[in-house]
Amino acid sequence: MEQRGKVLVFRARVQRRSKQGSGALLTCDYEQPADFRDKFREHILLWLSKRRSKTSVSRTATSTGSNKAPTKRANSQSSTPTADSWNKSSSISTEKKRSPTSSRSTTISANSSGAWVLLDENFFLTKCVDTQADQSVILHISPANGEQEAALRNLQPDQFSKSQVAYAHQNEAAIMQVESVRSSSIKGKTTFILTLRPAQRSQGNSSEMNFSGCSADEIARLRTRLLLLNETPDIQSKNDSSLINSSVEGYDNAVKIKKSIFPDLWTRLKTQPKLFLYHARLAAVYHLKMSRTVEHILEFKLNLTKGNVMSIRFRGQRKQVYGQAPVVIEVMGNCNLEA
């Protein structure tokens, strides 16, 4: 009780200073740890937004008072966007203005997918991804526009069946069953809370087999190069090439690999290169894991320099079979995004 009294006195002093305008300290009550998390995120984003606005005003005043013209660096974007910044169209305005064919002074790269998540063919920026012990996932997503909100509402399972979605986040991917879709609103900002659970029967068989002179690991290497580098398998010297091609595509997998996924994605996002890298990496992780090409992603980095070529560095570990040491597939090369 003595400690509680001291806390109340301290809080009263802080509130009094805040009302008097002598400090920037604020207080806020919460009931549960989840409430603290949500309020803390909301308040720190508001603080960052105000700080960013003050910084912009300060820079504008400085550039106005100077005889020098403002440089392009003043408008450059951070290479690692915050969760809130991607929700605002202004955060990528600089990248939209840049021509995709213009030269870039620095390499744009991504070795993670940041806060992005893949749900079917849609990409969402998450506020929180909580993976449970049973591999179920709880997602907190604030839709950036009406289309995203509609897509999230459409995931709500009905009373007769539960919908399934393709899911990928960071280096994990699965076919997930949608357990529930809830929403909450704080100061007019809607957040969706999705609960997903792995749909075990939709993941495909546990392992692949050797086929027509090609080992399962060789087939997996060919599939990796096809997906990441758009490299057609060179199997002309082997018998039953058409059947091996079917194995490379993955005849009994959750997804089939017939070509690289990058060029089509580049067509839609070439004016937003950083966003393209995040989405490209997520989509590739999903295809690599759901085609049973690799079980674990050890390293996956994408680099985008001037021109329409993306360099790729990848290492993935295959599923361990019969107690043998798991095989690691490594790929280094370039993918022509205009192919």
CSV table of N, CA, C and O in Angstrom, one decimal, residues 85-180:
chain,number,residue,atom,x,y,z
A,85,SER,N,4.3,3.6,-41.9
A,85,SER,CA,4.7,4.4,-43.0
A,85,SER,C,4.2,3.8,-44.3
A,85,SER,O,3.8,4.5,-45.2
A,86,TRP,N,4.2,2.4,-44.4
A,86,TRP,CA,3.7,1.8,-45.6
A,86,TRP,C,2.2,2.0,-45.8
A,86,TRP,O,1.7,1.8,-47.0
A,87,ASN,N,1.5,2.3,-44.8
A,87,ASN,CA,0.0,2.5,-44.9
A,87,ASN,C,-0.3,3.8,-45.6
A,87,ASN,O,-1.5,4.0,-45.9
A,88,LYS,N,0.6,4.7,-45.7
A,88,LYS,CA,0.4,6.0,-46.3
A,88,LYS,C,1.0,6.1,-47.6
A,88,LYS,O,2.1,5.7,-47.8
A,89,SER,N,0.2,6.6,-48.6
A,89,SER,CA,0.7,6.6,-50.0
A,89,SER,C,1.9,7.6,-50.1
A,89,SER,O,2.7,7.4,-50.9
A,90,SER,N,2.0,8.6,-49.2
A,90,SER,CA,3.1,9.5,-49.2
A,90,SER,C,4.4,8.9,-48.9
A,90,SER,O,5.5,9.3,-49.3
A,91,SER,N,4.4,7.7,-48.3
A,91,SER,CA,5.7,7.0,-47.9
A,91,SER,C,6.4,6.5,-49.1
A,91,SER,O,7.6,6.2,-49.0
A,92,ILE,N,5.7,6.3,-50.2
A,92,ILE,CA,6.3,5.7,-51.4
A,92,ILE,C,6.3,6.7,-52.5
A,92,ILE,O,6.5,6.3,-53.7
A,93,SER,N,6.0,7.9,-52.2
A,93,SER,CA,5.8,8.9,-53.3
A,93,SER,C,7.1,9.1,-54.1
A,93,SER,O,7.2,9.3,-55.3
A,94,THR,N,8.2,9.1,-53.3
A,94,THR,CA,9.5,9.3,-53.9
A,94,THR,C,9.8,8.1,-54.9
A,94,THR,O,10.3,8.4,-56.0
A,95,GLU,N,9.5,6.9,-54.5
A,95,GLU,CA,9.8,5.8,-55.4
A,95,GLU,C,8.9,5.8,-56.6
A,95,GLU,O,9.2,5.3,-57.7
A,96,LYS,N,7.6,6.3,-56.5
A,96,LYS,CA,6.8,6.4,-57.6
A,96,LYS,C,7.3,7.4,-58.6
A,96,LYS,O,7.1,7.2,-59.8
A,97,LYS,N,7.9,8.4,-58.2
A,97,LYS,CA,8.4,9.4,-59.1
A,97,LYS,C,9.6,8.9,-59.9
A,97,LYS,O,9.9,9.4,-60.9
A,98,ARG,N,10.4,8.0,-59.3
A,98,ARG,CA,11.6,7.5,-59.9
A,98,ARG,C,11.2,6.6,-61.1
A,98,ARG,O,10.4,5.6,-60.9
A,99,SER,N,11.8,6.8,-62.2
A,99,SER,CA,11.6,5.9,-63.4
A,99,SER,C,12.2,4.6,-63.1
A,99,SER,O,13.3,4.5,-62.6
A,100,PRO,N,11.5,3.5,-63.4
A,100,PRO,CA,12.1,2.2,-63.2
A,100,PRO,C,13.4,1.9,-64.0
A,100,PRO,O,14.2,1.0,-63.7
A,101,THR,N,13.5,2.7,-65.1
A,101,THR,CA,14.7,2.4,-66.0
A,101,THR,C,15.8,3.4,-65.6
A,101,THR,O,16.9,3.3,-66.2
A,102,SER,N,15.6,4.3,-64.7
A,102,SER,CA,16.7,5.3,-64.4
A,102,SER,C,17.7,4.6,-63.5
A,102,SER,O,17.4,3.6,-62.8
A,103,SER,N,18.9,5.1,-63.5
A,103,SER,CA,20.0,4.5,-62.8
A,103,SER,C,19.8,4.7,-61.3
A,103,SER,O,19.4,5.8,-60.9
A,104,ARG,N,20.2,3.7,-60.5
A,104,ARG,CA,20.1,3.9,-59.0
A,104,ARG,C,21.5,4.0,-58.5
A,104,ARG,O,22.4,3.2,-58.8
A,105,SER,N,21.7,4.9,-57.6
A,105,SER,CA,23.1,5.1,-57.1
A,105,SER,C,23.5,4.1,-56.1
A,105,SER,O,24.6,3.8,-55.9
A,106,THR,N,22.5,3.4,-55.5
A,106,THR,CA,22.8,2.4,-54.5
A,106,THR,C,21.9,1.2,-54.8
A,106,THR,O,20.9,1.3,-55.4
A,107,THR,N,22.3,0.1,-54.2
A,107,THR,CA,21.5,-1.2,-54.4
A,107,THR,C,20.4,-1.3,-53.4
A,107,THR,O,20.6,-1.0,-52.2
A,108,ILE,N,19.2,-1.6,-53.8
A,108,ILE,CA,18.1,-1.8,-53.0
A,108,ILE,C,18.1,-3.3,-52.7
A,108,ILE,O,18.1,-4.1,-53.6
A,109,SER,N,18.0,-3.7,-51.4
A,109,SER,CA,18.1,-5.1,-51.1
A,109,SER,C,17.1,-5.5,-50.0
A,109,SER,O,16.6,-4.6,-49.3
A,110,ALA,N,16.8,-6.7,-49.9
A,110,ALA,CA,15.9,-7.2,-48.8
A,110,ALA,C,16.3,-8.6,-48.5
A,110,ALA,O,16.4,-9.5,-49.3
A,111,ASN,N,16.6,-8.9,-47.2
A,111,ASN,CA,16.8,-10.2,-46.7
A,111,ASN,C,15.8,-10.7,-45.7
A,111,ASN,O,16.0,-11.7,-45.0
A,112,SER,N,14.7,-10.0,-45.7
A,112,SER,CA,13.5,-10.4,-44.9
A,112,SER,C,12.3,-9.8,-45.6
A,112,SER,O,12.4,-8.9,-46.5
A,113,SER,N,11.1,-10.2,-45.1
A,113,SER,CA,9.9,-9.6,-45.7
A,113,SER,C,9.3,-8.6,-44.8
A,113,SER,O,8.1,-8.1,-45.0
A,114,GLY,N,10.0,-8.1,-43.8
A,114,GLY,CA,9.6,-7.1,-42.9
A,114,GLY,C,8.3,-7.5,-42.2
A,114,GLY,O,8.1,-8.6,-41.7
A,115,ALA,N,7.3,-6.6,-42.1
A,115,ALA,CA,6.1,-6.9,-41.4
A,115,ALA,C,5.0,-7.4,-42.4
A,115,ALA,O,3.8,-7.4,-42.0
A,116,TRP,N,5.4,-7.7,-43.6
A,116,TRP,CA,4.4,-8.1,-44.6
A,116,TRP,C,4.0,-9.5,-44.4
A,116,TRP,O,4.8,-10.4,-44.0
A,117,VAL,N,2.7,-9.8,-44.8
A,117,VAL,CA,2.2,-11.2,-44.8
A,117,VAL,C,1.5,-11.5,-46.1
A,117,VAL,O,0.8,-10.6,-46.6
A,118,LEU,N,1.6,-12.7,-46.6
A,118,LEU,CA,0.8,-13.1,-47.8
A,118,LEU,C,-0.4,-13.9,-47.4
A,118,LEU,O,-0.3,-14.9,-46.6
A,119,LEU,N,-1.6,-13.5,-47.8
A,119,LEU,CA,-2.8,-14.3,-47.7
A,119,LEU,C,-3.4,-14.4,-49.0
A,119,LEU,O,-3.9,-13.5,-49.6
A,120,ASP,N,-3.4,-15.7,-49.5
A,120,ASP,CA,-3.8,-16.0,-50.9
A,120,ASP,C,-3.0,-15.1,-51.9
A,120,ASP,O,-1.8,-15.1,-51.8
A,121,GLU,N,-3.6,-14.3,-52.7
A,121,GLU,CA,-2.9,-13.5,-53.7
A,121,GLU,C,-2.7,-12.0,-53.2
A,121,GLU,O,-2.3,-11.1,-53.9
A,122,ASN,N,-3.1,-11.8,-51.9
A,122,ASN,CA,-3.0,-10.4,-51.4
A,122,ASN,C,-1.9,-10.3,-50.3
A,122,ASN,O,-1.5,-11.2,-49.6
A,123,PHE,N,-1.3,-9.1,-50.3
A,123,PHE,CA,-0.2,-8.8,-49.3
A,123,PHE,C,-0.7,-7.7,-48.3
A,123,PHE,O,-1.3,-6.7,-48.7
A,124,PHE,N,-0.5,-8.0,-47.1
A,124,PHE,CA,-1.0,-7.1,-46.0
A,124,PHE,C,0.2,-6.7,-45.1
A,124,PHE,O,1.0,-7.6,-44.8
A,125,LEU,N,0.2,-5.5,-44.6
A,125,LEU,CA,1.1,-5.1,-43.6
A,125,LEU,C,0.5,-5.3,-42.2
A,125,LEU,O,-0.6,-4.9,-41.9
A,126,THR,N,1.2,-6.1,-41.4
A,126,THR,CA,0.7,-6.5,-40.1
A,126,THR,C,1.2,-5.6,-39.0
A,126,THR,O,2.3,-5.0,-39.1
A,127,LYS,N,0.3,-5.5,-38.0
A,127,LYS,CA,0.7,-4.8,-36.8
A,127,LYS,C,1.3,-5.8,-35.8
A,127,LYS,O,2.2,-5.4,-35.0
A,128,CYS,N,0.9,-7.0,-35.9
A,128,CYS,CA,1.4,-8.1,-35.0
A,128,CYS,C,1.2,-9.4,-35.6
A,128,CYS,O,0.1,-9.7,-36.1
A,129,VAL,N,2.2,-10.3,-35.5
A,129,VAL,CA,2.0,-11.7,-35.9
A,129,VAL,C,2.4,-12.6,-34.7
A,129,VAL,O,3.6,-12.6,-34.3
A,130,ASP,N,1.5,-13.3,-34.1
A,130,ASP,CA,1.7,-14.1,-32.9
A,130,ASP,C,1.5,-15.6,-33.2
A,130,ASP,O,0.4,-16.1,-33.5
A,131,THR,N,2.6,-16.3,-33.3
A,131,THR,CA,2.6,-17.8,-33.6
A,131,THR,C,2.5,-18.6,-32.3
A,131,THR,O,3.4,-18.4,-31.4
A,132,GLN,N,1.5,-19.4,-32.2
A,132,GLN,CA,1.3,-20.2,-31.0
A,132,GLN,C,2.1,-21.5,-31.0
A,132,GLN,O,2.7,-21.8,-32.0
A,133,ALA,N,2.1,-22.2,-29.8
A,133,ALA,CA,2.8,-23.4,-29.7
A,133,ALA,C,2.3,-24.5,-30.7
A,133,ALA,O,3.1,-25.4,-31.1
A,134,ASP,N,1.0,-24.5,-31.0
A,134,ASP,CA,0.4,-25.5,-31.9
A,134,ASP,C,0.5,-25.0,-33.4
A,134,ASP,O,-0.1,-25.6,-34.2
A,135,GLN,N,1.3,-24.0,-33.7
A,135,GLN,CA,1.6,-23.5,-35.0
A,135,GLN,C,0.4,-22.7,-35.5
A,135,GLN,O,0.4,-22.3,-36.7
A,136,SER,N,-0.6,-22.5,-34.7
A,136,SER,CA,-1.7,-21.5,-35.2
A,136,SER,C,-1.1,-20.1,-35.1
A,136,SER,O,-0.2,-19.8,-34.3
A,137,VAL,N,-1.7,-19.2,-35.9
A,137,VAL,CA,-1.2,-17.8,-36.0
A,137,VAL,C,-2.3,-16.8,-35.8
A,137,VAL,O,-3.4,-17.0,-36.3
A,138,ILE,N,-2.0,-15.8,-35.0
A,138,ILE,CA,-3.0,-14.7,-34.8
A,138,ILE,C,-2.4,-13.5,-35.4
A,138,ILE,O,-1.3,-13.0,-35.1
A,139,LEU,N,-3.1,-12.9,-36.4
A,139,LEU,CA,-2.6,-11.7,-37.1
A,139,LEU,C,-3.5,-10.5,-36.8
A,139,LEU,O,-4.7,-10.6,-36.6
A,140,HIS,N,-2.8,-9.4,-36.6
A,140,HIS,CA,-3.4,-8.1,-36.4
A,140,HIS,C,-3.1,-7.2,-37.6
A,140,HIS,O,-1.9,-6.9,-37.9
A,141,ILE,N,-4.1,-6.9,-38.4
A,141,ILE,CA,-3.9,-6.1,-39.7
A,141,ILE,C,-4.9,-4.9,-39.7
A,141,ILE,O,-6.1,-5.1,-39.5
A,142,SER,N,-4.3,-3.8,-40.0
A,142,SER,CA,-5.1,-2.6,-40.3
A,142,SER,C,-5.1,-2.4,-41.8
A,142,SER,O,-4.1,-2.0,-42.3
A,143,PRO,N,-6.2,-2.6,-42.4
A,143,PRO,CA,-6.3,-2.5,-43.9
A,143,PRO,C,-5.9,-1.0,-44.4
A,143,PRO,O,-6.3,-0.1,-43.7
A,144,ALA,N,-5.2,-0.9,-45.5
A,144,ALA,CA,-4.7,0.4,-46.0
A,144,ALA,C,-5.8,1.0,-46.8
A,144,ALA,O,-5.8,2.2,-47.0
A,145,ASN,N,-6.8,0.3,-47.3
A,145,ASN,CA,-7.8,0.8,-48.2
A,145,ASN,C,-9.0,-0.1,-48.2
A,145,ASN,O,-9.1,-1.1,-47.5
A,146,GLY,N,-10.1,0.3,-48.9
A,146,GLY,CA,-11.3,-0.4,-48.9
A,146,GLY,C,-11.2,-1.8,-49.5
A,146,GLY,O,-11.8,-2.7,-49.1
A,147,GLU,N,-10.3,-1.9,-50.5
A,147,GLU,CA,-10.1,-3.2,-51.2
A,147,GLU,C,-9.5,-4.2,-50.2
A,147,GLU,O,-9.9,-5.4,-50.1
A,148,GLN,N,-8.5,-3.8,-49.4
A,148,GLN,CA,-7.9,-4.7,-48.4
A,148,GLN,C,-9.0,-5.1,-47.3
A,148,GLN,O,-9.0,-6.2,-46.9
A,149,GLU,N,-9.8,-4.1,-46.9
A,149,GLU,CA,-10.8,-4.4,-45.9
A,149,GLU,C,-11.8,-5.4,-46.4
A,149,GLU,O,-12.2,-6.3,-45.7
A,150,ALA,N,-12.2,-5.3,-47.7
A,150,ALA,CA,-13.2,-6.2,-48.3
A,150,ALA,C,-12.5,-7.6,-48.3
A,150,ALA,O,-13.2,-8.6,-48.1
A,151,ALA,N,-11.2,-7.7,-48.7
A,151,ALA,CA,-10.6,-9.0,-48.8
A,151,ALA,C,-10.5,-9.7,-47.5
A,151,ALA,O,-10.7,-10.9,-47.4
A,152,LEU,N,-10.2,-8.9,-46.4
A,152,LEU,CA,-10.2,-9.5,-45.1
A,152,LEU,C,-11.5,-10.0,-44.6
A,152,LEU,O,-11.7,-11.0,-44.0
A,153,ARG,N,-12.6,-9.2,-44.9
A,153,ARG,CA,-13.9,-9.6,-44.5
A,153,ARG,C,-14.4,-10.9,-45.3
A,153,ARG,O,-15.1,-11.7,-44.7
A,154,ASN,N,-13.9,-11.0,-46.5
A,154,ASN,CA,-14.3,-12.2,-47.3
A,154,ASN,C,-13.6,-13.5,-46.8
A,154,ASN,O,-14.0,-14.6,-47.2
A,155,LEU,N,-12.6,-13.3,-45.9
A,155,LEU,CA,-12.0,-14.5,-45.3
A,155,LEU,C,-12.8,-15.1,-44.2
A,155,LEU,O,-12.5,-16.2,-43.7
A,156,GLN,N,-13.8,-14.4,-43.7
A,156,GLN,CA,-14.6,-14.9,-42.6
A,156,GLN,C,-15.3,-16.2,-43.0
A,156,GLN,O,-16.0,-16.3,-43.9
A,157,PRO,N,-15.0,-17.3,-42.2
A,157,PRO,CA,-15.7,-18.6,-42.5
A,157,PRO,C,-17.2,-18.6,-42.2
A,157,PRO,O,-17.6,-17.9,-41.3
A,158,ASP,N,-17.9,-19.3,-43.0
A,158,ASP,CA,-19.4,-19.4,-42.7
A,158,ASP,C,-19.7,-20.5,-41.8
A,158,ASP,O,-18.8,-21.3,-41.4
A,159,GLN,N,-21.0,-20.7,-41.6
A,159,GLN,CA,-21.4,-21.8,-40.6
A,159,GLN,C,-21.2,-23.2,-41.1
A,159,GLN,O,-21.3,-24.2,-40.4
A,160,PHE,N,-21.1,-23.3,-42.5
A,160,PHE,CA,-21.0,-24.6,-43.0
A,160,PHE,C,-19.6,-25.1,-43.3
A,160,PHE,O,-19.3,-26.3,-43.4
A,161,SER,N,-18.7,-24.2,-43.6
A,161,SER,CA,-17.3,-24.6,-43.9
A,161,SER,C,-16.4,-23.5,-43.5
A,161,SER,O,-16.8,-22.3,-43.3
A,162,LYS,N,-15.1,-23.9,-43.3
A,162,LYS,CA,-14.0,-22.9,-43.0
A,162,LYS,C,-13.1,-22.7,-44.2
A,162,LYS,O,-12.6,-23.7,-44.7
A,163,SER,N,-12.9,-21.5,-44.5
A,163,SER,CA,-12.1,-21.2,-45.7
A,163,SER,C,-10.6,-21.5,-45.4
A,163,SER,O,-10.1,-21.5,-44.3
A,164,GLN,N,-9.9,-21.8,-46.5
A,164,GLN,CA,-8.4,-22.0,-46.4
A,164,GLN,C,-7.7,-21.0,-47.3
A,164,GLN,O,-8.2,-20.6,-48.3
A,165,VAL,N,-6.5,-20.6,-46.8
A,165,VAL,CA,-5.8,-19.5,-47.5
A,165,VAL,C,-4.3,-19.9,-47.6
A,165,VAL,O,-3.8,-20.6,-46.7
A,166,ALA,N,-3.7,-19.5,-48.6
A,166,ALA,CA,-2.2,-19.6,-48.7
A,166,ALA,C,-1.6,-18.5,-47.8
A,166,ALA,O,-2.1,-17.4,-47.8
A,167,TYR,N,-0.6,-18.9,-47.0
A,167,TYR,CA,-0.1,-18.0,-45.9
A,167,TYR,C,1.4,-18.1,-46.0
A,167,TYR,O,2.0,-19.1,-46.1
A,168,ALA,N,2.1,-16.9,-45.9
A,168,ALA,CA,3.5,-16.8,-45.8
A,168,ALA,C,3.9,-15.6,-45.0
A,168,ALA,O,3.3,-14.5,-45.1
A,169,HIS,N,4.9,-15.7,-44.1
A,169,HIS,CA,5.4,-14.6,-43.3
A,169,HIS,C,6.8,-14.9,-43.0
A,169,HIS,O,7.1,-16.0,-42.5
A,170,GLN,N,7.7,-13.9,-43.3
A,170,GLN,CA,9.1,-14.1,-43.1
A,170,GLN,C,9.6,-15.4,-43.8
A,170,GLN,O,9.5,-15.5,-45.0
A,171,ASN,N,10.1,-16.4,-43.1
A,171,ASN,CA,10.6,-17.7,-43.7
A,171,ASN,C,9.6,-18.8,-43.6
A,171,ASN,O,10.0,-20.0,-43.8
A,172,GLU,N,8.4,-18.6,-43.2
A,172,GLU,CA,7.4,-19.7,-43.0
A,172,GLU,C,6.3,-19.6,-43.9
A,172,GLU,O,5.9,-18.5,-44.4
A,173,ALA,N,5.7,-20.7,-44.3
A,173,ALA,CA,4.6,-20.8,-45.2
A,173,ALA,C,3.8,-22.0,-45.0
A,173,ALA,O,4.3,-23.0,-44.5
A,174,ALA,N,2.5,-21.9,-45.3
A,174,ALA,CA,1.6,-23.1,-45.1
A,174,ALA,C,0.2,-22.8,-45.8
A,174,ALA,O,-0.1,-21.6,-46.1
A,175,ILE,N,-0.6,-23.8,-45.9
A,175,ILE,CA,-2.0,-23.6,-46.2
A,175,ILE,C,-2.7,-23.6,-44.9
A,175,ILE,O,-2.6,-24.5,-44.1
A,176,MET,N,-3.4,-22.5,-44.6
A,176,MET,CA,-4.0,-22.3,-43.3
A,176,MET,C,-5.5,-22.3,-43.4
A,176,MET,O,-6.1,-21.8,-44.4
A,177,GLN,N,-6.1,-22.8,-42.3
A,177,GLN,CA,-7.5,-22.8,-42.2
A,177,GLN,C,-7.9,-21.5,-41.4
A,177,GLN,O,-7.4,-21.3,-40.3
A,178,VAL,N,-8.9,-20.8,-41.9
A,178,VAL,CA,-9.3,-19.5,-41.2
A,178,VAL,C,-10.3,-19.9,-40.1
A,178,VAL,O,-11.4,-20.4,-40.3
A,179,GLU,N,-9.9,-19.8,-38.8
A,179,GLU,CA,-10.7,-20.1,-37.7
A,179,GLU,C,-11.7,-19.0,-37.4
A,179,GLU,O,-12.9,-19.2,-37.1
A,180,SER,N,-11.2,-17.7,-37.4
A,180,SER,CA,-12.1,-16.6,-37.1
A,180,SER,C,-11.5,-15.3,-37.7
A,180,SER,O,-10.3,-15.2,-37.9
